Coordinates of C-alpha atoms in Angstrom, one line a residue:
X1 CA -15.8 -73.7 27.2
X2 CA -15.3 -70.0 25.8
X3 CA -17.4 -69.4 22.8
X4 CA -15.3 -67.5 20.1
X5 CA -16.3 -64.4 18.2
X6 CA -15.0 -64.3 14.4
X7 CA -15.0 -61.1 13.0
X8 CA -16.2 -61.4 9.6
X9 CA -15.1 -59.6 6.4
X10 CA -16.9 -56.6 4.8
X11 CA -17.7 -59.3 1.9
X12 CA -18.8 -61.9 4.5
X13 CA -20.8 -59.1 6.4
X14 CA -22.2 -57.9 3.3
X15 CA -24.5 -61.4 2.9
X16 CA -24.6 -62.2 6.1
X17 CA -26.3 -58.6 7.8
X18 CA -27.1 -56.4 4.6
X19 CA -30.7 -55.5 4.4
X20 CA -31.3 -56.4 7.7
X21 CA -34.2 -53.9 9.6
X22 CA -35.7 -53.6 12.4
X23 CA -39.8 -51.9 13.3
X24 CA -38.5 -49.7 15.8
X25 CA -42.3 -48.5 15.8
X26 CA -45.4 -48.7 14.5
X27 CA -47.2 -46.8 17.7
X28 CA -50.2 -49.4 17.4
X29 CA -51.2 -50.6 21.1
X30 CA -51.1 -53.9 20.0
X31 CA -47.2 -53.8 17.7
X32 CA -44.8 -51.4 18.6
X33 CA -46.5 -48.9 20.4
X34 CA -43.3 -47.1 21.3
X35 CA -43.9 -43.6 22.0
X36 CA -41.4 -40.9 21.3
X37 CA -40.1 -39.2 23.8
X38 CA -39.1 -35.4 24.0
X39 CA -35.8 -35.0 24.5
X40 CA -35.7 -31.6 25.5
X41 CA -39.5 -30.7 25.9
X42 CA -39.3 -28.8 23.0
X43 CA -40.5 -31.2 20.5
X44 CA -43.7 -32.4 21.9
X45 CA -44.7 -36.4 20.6
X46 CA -47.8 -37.8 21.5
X47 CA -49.6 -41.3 20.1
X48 CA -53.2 -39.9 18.0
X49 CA -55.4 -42.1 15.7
X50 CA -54.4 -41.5 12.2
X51 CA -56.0 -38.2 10.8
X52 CA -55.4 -38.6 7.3
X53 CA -55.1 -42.5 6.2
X54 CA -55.0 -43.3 2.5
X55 CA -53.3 -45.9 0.5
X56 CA -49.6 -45.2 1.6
X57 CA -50.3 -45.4 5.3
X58 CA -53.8 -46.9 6.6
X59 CA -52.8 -47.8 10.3
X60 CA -54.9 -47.2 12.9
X61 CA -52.4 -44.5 15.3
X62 CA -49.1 -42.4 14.0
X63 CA -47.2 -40.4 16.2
X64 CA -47.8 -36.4 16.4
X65 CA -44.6 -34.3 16.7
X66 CA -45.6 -30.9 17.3
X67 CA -42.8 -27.8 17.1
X68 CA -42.9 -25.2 21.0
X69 CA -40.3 -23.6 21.4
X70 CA -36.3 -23.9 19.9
X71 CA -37.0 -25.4 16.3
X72 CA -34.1 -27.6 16.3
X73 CA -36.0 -29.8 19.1
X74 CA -35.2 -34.0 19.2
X75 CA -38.1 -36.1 19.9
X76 CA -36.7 -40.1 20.1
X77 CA -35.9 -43.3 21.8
X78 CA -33.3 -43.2 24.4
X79 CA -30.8 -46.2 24.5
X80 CA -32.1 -49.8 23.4
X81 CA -31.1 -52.8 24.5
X82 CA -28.2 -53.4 21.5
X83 CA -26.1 -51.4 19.0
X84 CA -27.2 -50.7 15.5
X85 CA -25.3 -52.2 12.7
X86 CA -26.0 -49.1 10.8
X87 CA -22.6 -50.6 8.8
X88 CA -24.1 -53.2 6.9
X89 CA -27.3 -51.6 6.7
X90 CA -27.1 -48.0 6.7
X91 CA -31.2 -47.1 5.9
X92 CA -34.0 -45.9 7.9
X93 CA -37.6 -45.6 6.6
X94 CA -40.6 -43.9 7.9
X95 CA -43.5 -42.6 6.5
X96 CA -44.5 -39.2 6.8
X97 CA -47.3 -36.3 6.7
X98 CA -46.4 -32.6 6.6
X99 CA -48.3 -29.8 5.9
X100 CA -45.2 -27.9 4.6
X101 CA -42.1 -28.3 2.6
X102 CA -39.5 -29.6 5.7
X103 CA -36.1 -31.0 5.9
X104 CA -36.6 -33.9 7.9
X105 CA -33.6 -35.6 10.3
X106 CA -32.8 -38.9 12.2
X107 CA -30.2 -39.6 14.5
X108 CA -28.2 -42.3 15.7
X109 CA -26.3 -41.8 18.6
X110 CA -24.9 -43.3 21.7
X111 CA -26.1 -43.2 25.6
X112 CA -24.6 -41.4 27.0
X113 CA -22.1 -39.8 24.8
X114 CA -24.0 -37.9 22.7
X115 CA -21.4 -35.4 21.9
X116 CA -19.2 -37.7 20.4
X117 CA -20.8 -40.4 19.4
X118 CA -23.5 -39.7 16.6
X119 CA -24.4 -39.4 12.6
X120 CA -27.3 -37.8 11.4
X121 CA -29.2 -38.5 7.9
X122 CA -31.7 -36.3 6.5
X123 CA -33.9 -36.0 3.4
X124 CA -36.4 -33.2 2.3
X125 CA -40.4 -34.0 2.0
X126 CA -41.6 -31.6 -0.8
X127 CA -45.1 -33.9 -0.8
X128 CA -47.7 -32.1 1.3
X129 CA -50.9 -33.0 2.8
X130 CA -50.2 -36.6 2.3
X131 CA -48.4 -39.6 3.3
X132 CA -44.8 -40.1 1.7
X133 CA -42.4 -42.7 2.6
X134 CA -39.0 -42.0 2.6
X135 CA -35.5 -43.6 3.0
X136 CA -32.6 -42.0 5.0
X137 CA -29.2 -43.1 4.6
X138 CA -26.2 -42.9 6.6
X139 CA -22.4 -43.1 6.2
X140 CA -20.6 -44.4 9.0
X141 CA -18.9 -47.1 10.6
X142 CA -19.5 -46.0 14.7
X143 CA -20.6 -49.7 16.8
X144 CA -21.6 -47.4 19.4
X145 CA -25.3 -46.0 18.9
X146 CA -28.1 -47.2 20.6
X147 CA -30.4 -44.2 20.7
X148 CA -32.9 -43.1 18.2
X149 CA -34.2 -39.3 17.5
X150 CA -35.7 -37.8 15.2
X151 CA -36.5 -33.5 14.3
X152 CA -37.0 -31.5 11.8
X153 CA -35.1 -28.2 10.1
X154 CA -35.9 -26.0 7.1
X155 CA -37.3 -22.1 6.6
X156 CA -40.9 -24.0 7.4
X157 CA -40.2 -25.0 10.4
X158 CA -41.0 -23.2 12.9
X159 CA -43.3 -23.0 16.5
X160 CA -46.4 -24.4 15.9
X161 CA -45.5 -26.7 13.0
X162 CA -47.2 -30.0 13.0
X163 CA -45.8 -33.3 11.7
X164 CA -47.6 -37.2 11.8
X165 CA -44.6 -40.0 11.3
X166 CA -45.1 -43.9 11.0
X167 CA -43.8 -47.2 10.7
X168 CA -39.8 -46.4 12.1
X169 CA -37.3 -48.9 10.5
X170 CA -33.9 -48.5 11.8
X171 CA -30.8 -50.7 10.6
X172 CA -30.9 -53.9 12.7
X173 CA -28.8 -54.3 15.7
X174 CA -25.2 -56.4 15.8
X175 CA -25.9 -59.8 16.8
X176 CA -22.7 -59.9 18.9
X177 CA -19.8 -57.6 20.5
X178 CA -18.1 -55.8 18.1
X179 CA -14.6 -53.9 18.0
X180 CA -13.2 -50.8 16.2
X181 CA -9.9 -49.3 15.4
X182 CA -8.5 -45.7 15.3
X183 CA -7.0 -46.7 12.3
X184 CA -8.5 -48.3 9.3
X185 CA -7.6 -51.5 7.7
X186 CA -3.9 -51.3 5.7
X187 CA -4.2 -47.1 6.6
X188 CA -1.2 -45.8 4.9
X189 CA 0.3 -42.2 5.4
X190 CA 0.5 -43.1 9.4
X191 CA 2.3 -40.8 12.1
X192 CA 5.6 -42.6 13.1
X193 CA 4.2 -41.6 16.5
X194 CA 0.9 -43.2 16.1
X195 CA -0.9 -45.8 18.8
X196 CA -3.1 -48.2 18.4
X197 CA -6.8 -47.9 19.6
X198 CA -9.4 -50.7 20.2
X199 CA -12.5 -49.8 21.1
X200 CA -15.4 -52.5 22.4
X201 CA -19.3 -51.8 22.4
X202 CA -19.2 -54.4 25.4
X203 CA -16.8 -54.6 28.4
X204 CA -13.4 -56.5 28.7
X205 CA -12.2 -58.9 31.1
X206 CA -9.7 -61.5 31.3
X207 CA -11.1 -65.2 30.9
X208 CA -11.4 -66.2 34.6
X209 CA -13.7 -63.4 35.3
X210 CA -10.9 -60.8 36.8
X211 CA -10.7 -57.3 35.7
X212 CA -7.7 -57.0 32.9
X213 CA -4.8 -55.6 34.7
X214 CA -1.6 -57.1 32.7
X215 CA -2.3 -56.8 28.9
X216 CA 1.5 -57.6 28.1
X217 CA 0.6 -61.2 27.3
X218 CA -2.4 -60.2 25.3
X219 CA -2.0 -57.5 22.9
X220 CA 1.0 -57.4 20.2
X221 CA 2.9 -55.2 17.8
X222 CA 4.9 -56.4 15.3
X223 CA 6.3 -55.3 12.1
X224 CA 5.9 -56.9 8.9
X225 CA 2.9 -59.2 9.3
X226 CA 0.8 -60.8 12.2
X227 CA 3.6 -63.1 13.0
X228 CA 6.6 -60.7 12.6
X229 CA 9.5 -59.1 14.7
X230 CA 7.5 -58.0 18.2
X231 CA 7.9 -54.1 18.6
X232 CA 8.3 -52.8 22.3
X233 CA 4.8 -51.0 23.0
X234 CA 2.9 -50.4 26.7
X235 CA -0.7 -51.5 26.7
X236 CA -3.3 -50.0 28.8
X237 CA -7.2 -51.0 29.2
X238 CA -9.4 -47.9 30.1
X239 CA -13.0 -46.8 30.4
X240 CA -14.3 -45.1 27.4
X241 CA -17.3 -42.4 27.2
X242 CA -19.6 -44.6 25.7
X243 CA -20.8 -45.8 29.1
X244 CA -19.3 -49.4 29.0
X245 CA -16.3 -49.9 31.4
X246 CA -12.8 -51.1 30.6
X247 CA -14.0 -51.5 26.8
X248 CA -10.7 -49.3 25.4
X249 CA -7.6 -50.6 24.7
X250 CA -4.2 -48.7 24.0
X251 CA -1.0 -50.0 21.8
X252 CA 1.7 -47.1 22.5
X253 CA 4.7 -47.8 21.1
X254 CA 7.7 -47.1 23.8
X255 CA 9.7 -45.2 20.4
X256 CA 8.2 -43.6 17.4
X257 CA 8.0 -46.6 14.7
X258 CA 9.9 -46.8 11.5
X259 CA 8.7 -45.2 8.5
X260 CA 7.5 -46.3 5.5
X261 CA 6.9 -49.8 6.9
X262 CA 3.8 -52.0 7.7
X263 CA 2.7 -53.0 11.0
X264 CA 0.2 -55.4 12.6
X265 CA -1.5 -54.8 16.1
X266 CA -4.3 -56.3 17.7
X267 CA -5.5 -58.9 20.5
X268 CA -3.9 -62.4 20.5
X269 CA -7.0 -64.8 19.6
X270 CA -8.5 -65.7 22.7
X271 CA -6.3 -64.4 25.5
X272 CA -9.4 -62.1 26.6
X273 CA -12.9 -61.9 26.3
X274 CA -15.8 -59.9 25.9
X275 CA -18.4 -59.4 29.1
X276 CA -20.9 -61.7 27.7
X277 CA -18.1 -65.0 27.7
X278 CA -17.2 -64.6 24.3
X279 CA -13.6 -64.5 23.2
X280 CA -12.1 -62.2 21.0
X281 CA -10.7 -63.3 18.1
X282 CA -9.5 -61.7 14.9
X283 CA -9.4 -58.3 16.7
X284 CA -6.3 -56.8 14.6
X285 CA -5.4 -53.8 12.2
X286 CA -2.8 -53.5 10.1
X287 CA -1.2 -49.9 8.3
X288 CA 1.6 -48.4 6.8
X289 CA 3.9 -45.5 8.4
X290 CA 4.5 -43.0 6.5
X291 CA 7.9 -41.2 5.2
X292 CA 9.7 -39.4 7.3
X293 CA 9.9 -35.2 6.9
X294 CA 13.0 -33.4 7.5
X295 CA 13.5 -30.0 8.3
X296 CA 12.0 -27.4 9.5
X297 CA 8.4 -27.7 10.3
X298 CA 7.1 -26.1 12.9
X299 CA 4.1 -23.7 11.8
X300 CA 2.9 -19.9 13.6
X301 CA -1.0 -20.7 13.8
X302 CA -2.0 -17.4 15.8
X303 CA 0.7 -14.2 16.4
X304 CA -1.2 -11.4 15.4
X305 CA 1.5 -9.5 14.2
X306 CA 0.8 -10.4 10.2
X307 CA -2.4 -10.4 8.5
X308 CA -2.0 -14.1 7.8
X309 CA -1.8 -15.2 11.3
X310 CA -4.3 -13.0 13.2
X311 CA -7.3 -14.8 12.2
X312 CA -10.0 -13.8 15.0
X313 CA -11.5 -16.8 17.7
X314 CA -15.2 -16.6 17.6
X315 CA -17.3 -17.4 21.3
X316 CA -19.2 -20.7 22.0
X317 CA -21.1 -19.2 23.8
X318 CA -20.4 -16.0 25.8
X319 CA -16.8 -15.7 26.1
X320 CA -15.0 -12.7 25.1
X321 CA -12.3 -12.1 22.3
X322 CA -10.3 -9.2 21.2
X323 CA -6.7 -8.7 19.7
X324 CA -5.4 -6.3 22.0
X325 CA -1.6 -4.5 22.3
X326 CA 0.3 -7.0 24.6
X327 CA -0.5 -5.3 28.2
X328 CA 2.5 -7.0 29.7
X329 CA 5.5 -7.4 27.5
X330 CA 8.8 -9.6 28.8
X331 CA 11.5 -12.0 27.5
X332 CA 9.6 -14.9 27.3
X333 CA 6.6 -12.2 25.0
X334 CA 7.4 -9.3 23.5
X335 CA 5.8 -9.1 21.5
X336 CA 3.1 -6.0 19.7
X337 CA -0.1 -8.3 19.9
X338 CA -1.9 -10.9 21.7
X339 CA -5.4 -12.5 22.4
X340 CA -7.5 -10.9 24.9
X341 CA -10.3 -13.8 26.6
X342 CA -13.3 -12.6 28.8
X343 CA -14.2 -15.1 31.0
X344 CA -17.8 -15.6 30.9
X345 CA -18.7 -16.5 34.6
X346 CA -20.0 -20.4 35.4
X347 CA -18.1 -23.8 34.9
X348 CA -17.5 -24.7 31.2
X349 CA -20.0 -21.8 29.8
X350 CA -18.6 -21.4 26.8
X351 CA -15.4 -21.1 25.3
X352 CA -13.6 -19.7 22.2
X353 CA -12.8 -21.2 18.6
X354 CA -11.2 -19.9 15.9
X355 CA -12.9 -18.9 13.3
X356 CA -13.6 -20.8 9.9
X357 CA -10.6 -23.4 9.5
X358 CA -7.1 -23.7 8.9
X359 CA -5.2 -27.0 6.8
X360 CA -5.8 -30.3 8.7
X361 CA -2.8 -30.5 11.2
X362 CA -0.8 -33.2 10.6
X363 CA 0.4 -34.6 13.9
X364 CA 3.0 -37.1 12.3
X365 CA 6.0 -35.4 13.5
X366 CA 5.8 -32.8 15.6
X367 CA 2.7 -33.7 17.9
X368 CA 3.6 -30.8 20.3
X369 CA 1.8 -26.9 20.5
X370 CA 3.2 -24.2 22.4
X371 CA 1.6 -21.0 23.3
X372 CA 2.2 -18.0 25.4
X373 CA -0.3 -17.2 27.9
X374 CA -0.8 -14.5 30.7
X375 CA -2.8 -15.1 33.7
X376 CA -3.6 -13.1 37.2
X377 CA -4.3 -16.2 39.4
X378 CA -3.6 -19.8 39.0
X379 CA -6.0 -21.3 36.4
X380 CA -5.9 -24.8 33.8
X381 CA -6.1 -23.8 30.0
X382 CA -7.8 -26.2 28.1
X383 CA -6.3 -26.8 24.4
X384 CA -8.8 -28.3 22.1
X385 CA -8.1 -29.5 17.9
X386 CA -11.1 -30.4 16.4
X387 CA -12.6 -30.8 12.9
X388 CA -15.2 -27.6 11.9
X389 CA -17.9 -28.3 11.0
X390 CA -17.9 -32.2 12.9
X391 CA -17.3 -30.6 16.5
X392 CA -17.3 -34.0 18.2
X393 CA -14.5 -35.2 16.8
X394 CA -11.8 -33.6 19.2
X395 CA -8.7 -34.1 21.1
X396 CA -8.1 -32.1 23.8
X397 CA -5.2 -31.2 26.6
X398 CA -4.8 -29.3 29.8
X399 CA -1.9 -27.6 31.5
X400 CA -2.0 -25.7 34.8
X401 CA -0.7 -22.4 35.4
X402 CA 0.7 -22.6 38.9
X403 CA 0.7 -19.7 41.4
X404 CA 5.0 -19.3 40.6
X405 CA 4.1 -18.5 36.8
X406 CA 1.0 -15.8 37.8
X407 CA 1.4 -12.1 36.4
X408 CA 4.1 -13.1 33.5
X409 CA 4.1 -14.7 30.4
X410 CA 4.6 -18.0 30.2
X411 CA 4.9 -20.9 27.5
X412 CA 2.8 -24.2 27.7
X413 CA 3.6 -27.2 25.7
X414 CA 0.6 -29.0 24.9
X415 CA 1.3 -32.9 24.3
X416 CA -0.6 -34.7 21.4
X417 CA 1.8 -37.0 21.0
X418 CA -0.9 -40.5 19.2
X419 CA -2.9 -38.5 17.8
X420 CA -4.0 -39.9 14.3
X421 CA -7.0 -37.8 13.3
X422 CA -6.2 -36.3 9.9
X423 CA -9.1 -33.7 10.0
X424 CA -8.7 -31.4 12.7
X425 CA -9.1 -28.1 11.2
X426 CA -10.2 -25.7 14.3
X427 CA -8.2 -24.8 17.6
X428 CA -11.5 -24.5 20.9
X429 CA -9.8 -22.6 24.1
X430 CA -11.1 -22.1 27.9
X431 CA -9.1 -20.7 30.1
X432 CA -10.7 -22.1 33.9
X433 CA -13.2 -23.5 32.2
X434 CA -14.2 -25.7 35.4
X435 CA -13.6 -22.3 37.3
X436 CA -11.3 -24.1 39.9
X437 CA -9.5 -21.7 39.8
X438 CA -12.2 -18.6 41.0
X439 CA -12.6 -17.0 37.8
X440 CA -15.7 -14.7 37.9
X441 CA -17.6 -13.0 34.6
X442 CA -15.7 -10.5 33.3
X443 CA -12.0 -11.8 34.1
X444 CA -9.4 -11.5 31.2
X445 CA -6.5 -13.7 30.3
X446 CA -3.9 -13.4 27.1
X447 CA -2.7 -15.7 24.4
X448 CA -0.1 -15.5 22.0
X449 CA 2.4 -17.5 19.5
X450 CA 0.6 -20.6 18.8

């Protein structure tokens, strides 16, 4: 007998999990004598007896965090045994002691993908020489985080500075598996070429057991309400980067869907479960397409022919830039000016970005780039939208350059077709960023008409 999971609504959730904490650490040996670790050896966290009790904070031990080093150092607890439900309860406490005015920081994030899965809080101490206690809250709705860290920022802070922290609340972990859509509940505006997204924080199987190979029989999309006209779509179950396997889930429909019209997707109650036996149930998302543009819309991002499309690319890192005269001109480019990138030797070094941000894209109806790129030697360009100043959130695509297309311009078409992000604001390149392809410091490639 399958137990069933009900997911519950925000008001349900809100009675059911809101104020819920967790002592993450109170670094007494005989509570939570967690000790933090250093993340990157730059933030050094010992457990000391309490230099400075007083009425806020009379415990016995506190942890030390002392600044070596790079100042924007993360001292914490790598990944528990759960997920934080940092939705219903979004605060973490602590008490602190600082000898200076410091911006202090906690993050939540995910093992192992730390680079996309993560929200940070942070609040400013301005009482010195004392123990404060102070709240941090959060704003986000991520299932995924299961690592703790904490560091500090500000003019103060710098090699040498010495912090005591106490008593770590976090938000209190989800009591079962949880799911997540790319799209929010009764979304409206959507891209008539949108897909549908689960995401688990546990694993996926079919009920016997077997890994899910068929989804066709349990996943749906239909128009008009949970129970309306079926829409053709191809499922596929995947790994995510969150560390969990065959946890993702993709709806894409086999045309793009109608506009201006709702739609319902999700998992058919209790065709699968979740890792731990549990069905899933109630695992659906419903949202509204949205009207249909005509004309002309395709948009010159980069050229550098006018002054409002020659907007520089910055390095992450090492790489080179320049705006150059176009060194090779032909039918497919002719044209005055291109993008010059200096490969900065070593696999995915750096890359380049442009600089400060142009209008979220919206991928609704034309989810395809095209640029013009010159290369000496077969090499895979890597494409990259993401949101500036959120980095993390990113879609990427790469395109080869095969040995027939070498020493000529050619045109890529970069495919982004189910993309729904609304915020991408920033275009990241590397040109052999893996280096596959023998690039060495110091070798150039071009770019034009994005």
């Amino acid at each position: 007998m399958k137990n069933y999971l009900f997911l519950f609504t925000t008001l349900c959730s809100f009675f059911v999990g809101a104020q819920q904490t967790d002592l993450l650490a109170d670094f007494e040996p005989t509570g939570s004598d967690i000790t933090l670790s250093n993340w990157n050896g730059a933030l050094v966290s010992s457990t000391v007896a309490n230099p400075l009790p007083d009425g806020v904070n009379s415990s016995g031990y506190v942890a030390q965090l002392t600044m070596y080093g790079d100042t924007g150092s993360v001292a914490g607890v790598d990944a528990i045994s759960g997920f934080y439900n940092a939705i219903d309860n979004n605060v973490v406490t602590m008490k602190v002691w600082t000898p200076h005015e410091v911006d202090v920081n906690v993050k939540l994030e995910n093992s192992p993908d730390w680079g996309g899965q993560n929200t940070v809080a942070t609040t400013t101490v301005t009482t010195l020489n004392q123990w404060v206690e102070v709240s941090l809250s959060f704003n986000t709705t991520n299932i995924h985080l299961n690592k703790f860290g904490i560091y500090f920022s500000g003019d103060n802070n710098v090699e040498g500075s010495t912090y005591y922290v106490d008593d770590l609340t976090t938000p209190a972990l989800f009591t079962s598996p949880q799911v997540s859509f790319n799209l929010s509940e009764g979304q409206t505006d959507v891209s008539l070429g949108a897909n549908v997204v689960m995401t688990s924080n546990q694993g996926l199987r079919a009920l016997d057991d077997s890994a899910l190979t068929d989804l066709s029989s349990s996943v749906y999309l239909r128009e008009g309400s949970a129970t309306g006209t079926d829409v053709a779509f191809t499922a596929a179950i995947s790994n995510g980067s969150t560390g969990k396997s065959n946890n993702v889930i993709t709806i894409t429909p086999d045309n793009n869907l109608s506009s201006q019209t709702t739609y319902y997707a999700g998992v058919i109650d209790g065709a699968i479960e979740f890792e731990d036996d549990t069905a899933v149930s109630g695992a659906q998302v419903s949202f509204t397409t949205k009207e249909a543009v005509s004309g002309d819309i395709s948009v010159v991002l980069f050229d550098y022919e006018t002054p409002d499309t020659d907007t520089a690319f910055g390095s992450w890192g090492s790489a080179g830039f320049e705006q150059v005269s176009n060194p090779d001109p032909n039918v497919v480019n002719s044209s005055a000016n291109v993008g010059k990138f200096t490969h900065p030797g070593g696999s995915w070094t750096s890359g380049i970005e442009s600089d400060g941000t142009f209008e979220n894209i919206d991928f609704s109806e034309t989810p395809y780039f095209r640029m013009k790129v010159w290369a000496d030697k077969p090499i895979e360009v890597t494409f990259k939208l993401q949101n500036n100043p959120s980095y993390w959130e990113n879609t990427e695509v790469k395109k080869s350059i095969s040995n027939d297309q070498i020493n000529q311009w050619v045109e890529l078409v970069f495919d982004f077709s189910g993309t729904t992000a609304t915020n991408y604001n920033r275009l990241q390149l590397w040109f052999d960023g893996d280096i596959a392809g023998g690039s060495v410091a110091g070798d150039v490639y071009y770019f034009d008409d994005v």
